[in-house]
Tab-separated table of C-alpha atoms in Angstrom:
chain	number	residue	atom	x	y	z
A	965	MET	CA	7.433	7.203	21.032
A	966	THR	CA	9.912	5.038	23.437
A	967	VAL	CA	10.309	6.921	26.728
A	968	GLY	CA	12.561	5.185	29.382
A	969	ILE	CA	12.338	6.956	32.502
A	970	LEU	CA	15.030	6.220	36.083
A	971	GLY	CA	13.051	6.330	38.662
A	972	LEU	CA	9.685	7.252	39.779
A	973	GLY	CA	9.837	9.450	42.291
A	974	LEU	CA	7.223	12.610	42.293
A	975	ILE	CA	9.211	14.029	39.293
A	976	GLY	CA	10.135	10.914	37.710
A	977	GLY	CA	6.510	9.726	38.527
A	978	SER	CA	5.102	12.926	37.037
A	979	MET	CA	7.301	13.054	33.350
A	980	ALA	CA	5.770	8.829	32.841
A	981	ARG	CA	2.272	10.042	33.816
A	982	ALA	CA	2.342	12.820	31.506
A	983	TYR	CA	4.130	10.509	28.235
A	984	ALA	CA	2.335	8.027	29.459
A	985	LYS	CA	-1.462	10.635	29.006
A	986	ALA	CA	0.378	11.800	25.588
A	987	GLY	CA	-0.002	8.201	24.332
A	988	HIS	CA	3.740	7.607	24.445
A	989	THR	CA	5.816	4.444	25.390
A	990	VAL	CA	6.550	4.722	29.058
A	991	LEU	CA	9.172	1.873	30.411
A	992	SER	CA	10.538	3.094	33.860
A	993	ALA	CA	13.353	1.314	36.773
A	994	ASP	CA	12.795	1.511	40.246
A	995	THR	CA	14.599	0.129	43.095
A	996	ASP	CA	11.272	-0.156	44.946
A	997	THR	CA	9.425	-3.490	42.437
A	998	ALA	CA	6.169	-2.689	43.833
A	999	MET	CA	6.552	0.738	42.656
A	1000	LEU	CA	6.819	-0.319	39.537
A	1001	GLU	CA	3.507	-2.444	39.452
A	1002	PHE	CA	1.779	-0.109	40.971
A	1003	ALA	CA	3.048	2.213	38.324
A	1004	LYS	CA	1.994	-0.228	35.565
A	1005	LEU	CA	-1.713	-1.101	36.492
A	1006	SER	CA	-2.191	3.551	37.245
A	1007	GLY	CA	-1.251	3.079	33.613
A	1008	ALA	CA	1.581	5.263	33.751
A	1009	ALA	CA	4.821	2.887	32.350
A	1010	HIS	CA	3.960	0.169	30.046
A	1011	GLY	CA	6.996	-2.171	30.402
A	1012	ILE	CA	10.280	-2.444	32.319
A	1013	LEU	CA	13.612	-0.084	31.437
A	1014	ASP	CA	16.528	-2.557	31.487
A	1015	ASP	CA	19.683	-4.110	29.654
A	1016	SER	CA	17.003	-5.424	26.692
A	1017	THR	CA	14.770	-3.311	26.182
A	1018	ILE	CA	16.892	0.450	26.897
A	1019	GLY	CA	17.904	0.395	22.985
A	1020	SER	CA	14.079	0.993	22.260
A	1021	CYS	CA	14.259	4.321	23.506
A	1022	GLN	CA	14.577	7.180	21.512
A	1023	LEU	CA	13.865	10.009	24.776
A	1024	ILE	CA	15.796	8.792	27.905
A	1025	LEU	CA	14.787	10.438	31.921
A	1026	LEU	CA	17.004	10.005	34.723
A	1027	ALA	CA	15.297	10.796	37.665
A	1028	ILE	CA	17.365	10.073	40.422
A	1029	TYR	CA	19.968	11.279	42.984
A	1030	PRO	CA	22.986	12.903	40.735
A	1031	LYS	CA	25.052	10.249	41.174
A	1032	GLY	CA	23.151	7.649	40.892
A	1033	CYS	CA	21.847	9.712	37.762
A	1034	ALA	CA	25.799	10.003	36.520
A	1035	ASP	CA	26.732	6.292	37.487
A	1036	TRP	CA	23.675	4.614	36.053
A	1037	LEU	CA	24.731	6.782	32.837
A	1038	GLU	CA	28.091	5.239	32.462
A	1039	SER	CA	27.224	1.677	33.185
A	1040	HIS	CA	24.647	1.506	30.084
A	1041	ALA	CA	25.939	4.299	27.936
A	1042	CYS	CA	26.778	1.599	25.295
A	1043	LYS	CA	23.263	0.683	25.376
A	1044	ILE	CA	22.009	3.932	24.489
A	1045	ARG	CA	20.729	4.140	20.830
A	1046	PRO	CA	23.193	7.248	18.968
A	1047	ASP	CA	20.004	8.968	17.786
A	1048	ALA	CA	18.692	9.068	21.264
A	1049	LEU	CA	18.173	12.179	23.726
A	1050	VAL	CA	19.419	11.410	27.366
A	1051	MET	CA	18.125	14.003	30.477
A	1052	ASP	CA	19.148	14.007	33.347
A	1053	LEU	CA	16.004	15.840	36.462
A	1054	CYS	CA	18.389	16.562	39.007
A	1055	GLY	CA	18.377	19.729	40.846
A	1056	ILE	CA	22.738	20.248	40.722
A	1057	LYS	CA	24.262	20.337	37.672
A	1058	GLU	CA	28.067	20.458	37.131
A	1059	GLU	CA	28.983	17.342	38.430
A	1060	ILE	CA	26.517	15.465	36.420
A	1061	CYS	CA	27.293	17.070	33.547
A	1062	LYS	CA	30.732	17.295	33.866
A	1063	ARG	CA	30.488	13.218	34.067
A	1064	CYS	CA	27.685	12.894	31.925
A	1065	PHE	CA	27.787	15.247	28.926
A	1066	PRO	CA	32.277	13.452	27.811
A	1067	LEU	CA	29.685	9.661	27.617
A	1068	ALA	CA	27.661	11.523	24.817
A	1069	ALA	CA	30.284	12.406	23.218
A	1070	GLN	CA	32.195	9.120	23.216
A	1071	TYR	CA	28.930	6.510	22.328
A	1072	GLY	CA	26.945	8.519	20.242
A	1073	PHE	CA	23.841	9.935	21.846
A	1074	THR	CA	22.825	12.969	23.101
A	1075	PHE	CA	23.424	14.426	26.740
A	1076	VAL	CA	21.333	17.783	28.091
A	1077	GLY	CA	21.184	18.638	31.708
A	1078	GLY	CA	17.148	19.624	32.667
A	1079	HIS	CA	15.855	21.155	35.463
A	1080	PRO	CA	12.371	21.247	36.130
A	1081	MET	CA	11.340	23.797	38.141
A	1082	ALA	CA	7.980	22.131	39.696
A	1083	GLY	CA	7.756	20.075	42.908
A	1084	SER	CA	6.186	19.627	45.932
A	1085	HIS	CA	6.915	19.400	49.360
A	1086	HIS	CA	5.443	15.662	49.234
A	1087	SER	CA	7.833	13.021	48.003
A	1088	GLY	CA	7.043	9.646	46.029
A	1089	PHE	CA	5.119	8.402	43.080
A	1090	LYS	CA	1.747	8.466	44.824
A	1091	TYR	CA	2.017	12.232	44.244
A	1092	SER	CA	3.571	12.120	41.019
A	1093	ARG	CA	0.548	13.969	38.339
A	1094	SER	CA	0.104	14.226	34.491
A	1095	ASN	CA	0.265	18.064	34.919
A	1096	LEU	CA	3.235	18.724	37.528
A	1097	PHE	CA	4.871	21.136	34.998
A	1098	GLN	CA	1.974	22.494	33.317
A	1099	GLY	CA	3.081	26.188	32.786
A	1100	ALA	CA	6.163	25.390	34.474
A	1101	PRO	CA	10.169	27.073	33.547
A	1102	MET	CA	12.346	23.857	32.753
A	1103	VAL	CA	16.133	25.143	32.796
A	1104	LEU	CA	18.358	23.310	30.085
A	1105	VAL	CA	22.050	22.887	30.272
A	1106	PRO	CA	22.882	21.947	26.610
A	1107	PRO	CA	26.665	20.669	25.631
A	1108	LYS	CA	26.257	24.007	22.574
A	1109	PHE	CA	25.118	27.023	22.795
A	1110	ASP	CA	24.754	27.552	20.004
A	1111	ASP	CA	22.604	24.631	18.568
A	1112	ILE	CA	19.301	25.973	17.240
A	1113	GLU	CA	18.223	22.838	15.879
A	1114	LEU	CA	19.385	20.822	19.440
A	1115	LEU	CA	17.035	23.275	22.222
A	1116	GLN	CA	14.048	22.734	19.610
A	1117	ARG	CA	14.581	19.209	19.674
A	1118	VAL	CA	14.675	19.372	23.294
A	1119	LYS	CA	11.763	21.560	23.399
A	1120	ASP	CA	9.770	19.070	20.960
A	1121	SER	CA	10.514	15.670	23.295
A	1122	LEU	CA	9.613	17.286	26.333
A	1123	SER	CA	6.158	19.102	24.624
A	1124	PRO	CA	3.441	16.272	26.331
A	1125	CYS	CA	4.755	18.169	29.889
A	1126	GLY	CA	3.655	21.159	29.389
A	1127	PHE	CA	6.303	23.507	30.243
A	1128	GLY	CA	5.335	27.051	29.979
A	1129	ARG	CA	8.977	28.560	29.372
A	1130	PHE	CA	12.464	27.438	28.808
A	1131	SER	CA	15.294	28.915	29.882
A	1132	VAL	CA	19.257	28.032	28.712
A	1133	CYS	CA	22.481	28.463	30.819
A	1134	THR	CA	25.541	26.698	31.938
A	1135	ALA	CA	26.290	24.047	34.432
A	1136	SER	CA	27.889	26.489	36.862
A	1137	GLU	CA	25.341	29.509	36.623
A	1138	HIS	CA	22.596	26.451	37.194
A	1139	ASP	CA	24.451	25.368	40.731
A	1140	ARG	CA	25.284	29.516	41.617
A	1141	LEU	CA	21.919	30.447	41.102
A	1142	ILE	CA	19.812	27.533	42.435
A	1143	ALA	CA	21.194	27.448	45.695
A	1144	PHE	CA	20.095	30.515	46.341
A	1145	THR	CA	16.762	29.786	44.732
A	1146	SER	CA	15.878	26.387	45.719
A	1147	GLN	CA	18.233	24.935	48.095
A	1148	MET	CA	18.404	27.706	50.518
A	1149	PRO	CA	15.011	28.265	51.267
A	1150	HIS	CA	14.893	25.043	52.161
A	1151	VAL	CA	17.601	25.092	54.571
A	1152	LEU	CA	15.857	28.724	55.822
A	1153	SER	CA	12.843	26.456	56.611
A	1154	ASN	CA	14.449	23.581	58.082
A	1155	GLY	CA	16.099	25.914	60.214
A	1156	TYR	CA	13.623	28.195	60.960
A	1157	ILE	CA	10.793	25.457	62.544
A	1158	LYS	CA	13.315	24.471	64.992
A	1159	SER	CA	12.728	26.701	67.033
A	1160	PRO	CA	11.531	25.781	70.769
A	1161	THR	CA	8.360	28.644	69.506
A	1162	ALA	CA	7.078	26.379	66.742
A	1163	ALA	CA	5.544	23.675	69.744
A	1164	PHE	CA	3.011	26.483	70.563
A	1165	HIS	CA	2.204	28.497	66.947
A	1166	GLN	CA	-0.946	27.250	66.821
A	1167	GLY	CA	-3.272	30.032	66.840
A	1168	PHE	CA	-0.958	32.873	66.227
A	1169	SER	CA	0.398	31.334	62.865
A	1170	ALA	CA	-1.027	32.540	59.815
A	1171	GLY	CA	-0.049	33.152	55.588
A	1172	SER	CA	3.902	34.287	56.751
A	1173	TYR	CA	4.835	31.175	58.948
A	1174	LYS	CA	2.746	28.659	56.151
A	1175	ASP	CA	4.189	30.181	53.590
A	1176	LEU	CA	7.771	30.035	55.704
A	1177	THR	CA	8.010	26.422	57.123
A	1178	ARG	CA	5.978	24.842	53.782
A	1179	VAL	CA	9.673	22.943	52.440
A	1180	ALA	CA	10.631	22.302	55.997
A	1181	TRP	CA	9.004	19.283	55.423
A	1182	LEU	CA	11.569	17.794	52.880
A	1183	ASN	CA	13.147	14.561	51.137
A	1184	ALA	CA	16.190	15.160	53.994
A	1185	PRO	CA	18.693	12.232	51.835
A	1186	MET	CA	18.274	14.203	48.467
A	1187	TRP	CA	18.377	17.595	49.623
A	1188	ALA	CA	21.270	16.839	51.608
A	1189	GLU	CA	22.679	15.887	48.741
A	1190	LEU	CA	21.794	18.058	46.266
A	1191	CYS	CA	23.556	21.026	49.106
A	1192	MET	CA	26.810	18.545	49.475
A	1193	GLU	CA	27.292	18.989	45.896
A	1194	ASN	CA	26.850	22.399	45.640
A	1195	ARG	CA	28.413	23.204	48.818
A	1196	GLU	CA	30.666	26.459	47.852
A	1197	ASN	CA	27.324	28.004	46.005
A	1198	MET	CA	25.622	26.640	49.586
A	1199	LEU	CA	28.274	28.410	51.532
A	1200	PHE	CA	28.003	31.816	50.103
A	1201	GLU	CA	24.548	32.272	50.217
A	1202	ILE	CA	24.212	30.820	53.781
A	1203	SER	CA	27.448	33.532	54.578
A	1204	THR	CA	25.351	36.769	53.114
A	1205	TYR	CA	22.179	35.639	55.242
A	1206	ILE	CA	24.052	35.171	57.787
A	1207	ASP	CA	25.055	38.773	57.847
A	1208	HIS	CA	22.614	40.018	56.788
A	1209	LEU	CA	20.717	38.520	60.439
A	1210	GLN	CA	23.498	39.525	62.611
A	1211	ALA	CA	22.869	43.820	61.203
A	1212	TYR	CA	19.176	43.143	62.622
A	1213	GLN	CA	20.530	41.622	65.701
A	1214	LYS	CA	23.362	44.461	65.844
A	1215	ALA	CA	19.862	46.739	65.531
A	1216	LEU	CA	17.837	45.095	68.161
A	1217	GLN	CA	19.832	44.903	70.373
A	1218	GLU	CA	20.691	48.808	70.568
A	1219	GLN	CA	17.293	49.100	70.319
A	1220	ASP	CA	18.403	51.246	67.879
A	1221	LEU	CA	15.057	51.836	65.795
A	1222	PRO	CA	15.771	54.074	62.940
A	1223	ALA	CA	19.201	51.637	62.183
A	1224	LEU	CA	15.814	48.603	62.201
A	1225	THR	CA	13.202	50.742	60.064
A	1226	THR	CA	16.166	51.044	57.629
A	1227	LEU	CA	17.346	47.446	57.260
A	1228	LEU	CA	12.978	46.775	56.489
A	1229	GLU	CA	12.843	49.717	53.817
A	1230	GLU	CA	15.979	48.039	51.890
A	1231	GLY	CA	14.767	44.824	51.676
A	1232	ARG	CA	11.566	45.433	50.749
A	1233	LYS	CA	12.838	47.773	48.288
A	1234	ARG	CA	15.081	44.599	46.907
A	1235	LYS	CA	11.985	42.559	46.855
A	1236	GLU	CA	10.510	45.312	44.124
A	1237	GLU	CA	13.695	45.819	42.594
A	1238	VAL	CA	14.084	42.493	41.683
A	1239	ASP	CA	10.473	40.744	41.530
A	1240	GLY	CA	8.613	43.955	40.395
């Protein structure tokens, strides 16, 4: 199979490595020409994805920012073969699916939204690895939910990545949930580390500090775009979190130990309920 991959960051680079390792031909495109050459030298790519090679790809994976993915597909849809499967790998789905589903219908190829639930606080091709997705969940947003053959085709096409499970949902459901599980933790971590006390944490911090601050080290332009595109869901989550913080703040201000104990116990029980 010939696989075209747009973008050789952590996700696109890891996809390239996984497919190349499985023996597939990988054609890649990236604005960084030096990175393209490095990918070829490392064996993760075998050629360039451009106007002359798009038509040879049975599978095309779009691994750049959401707007860039949709823009690229609009510009190149006419060159994609009708039997090709095209997937984006972005962190939001509503806007990109709204633009890409009609393109697929117009030109005859198949488009499915995808979001691999794997990553790292490091970004870039140099941190990519062929086993990044091994055992990880993969979220799919297909154009039709009752097309079992399509879902099996997608799973088969992604088999070199080694995903552990697949979830299927609508674009709006994806964006609502991902605001809570992915985008919100990055914002919370990023805001938490801005405390002036953080400068003195050495020797006083352990697992809880490391867990909470790990994703403060992020790719700011990418996460800013993801959060802005999903702003309504993010505003809901931030407002909800502020409400809870204010309840803890009120208990502390009023020196209300029973109230604070109750709040903490509610959070412990909620964690048990949602995670078992």
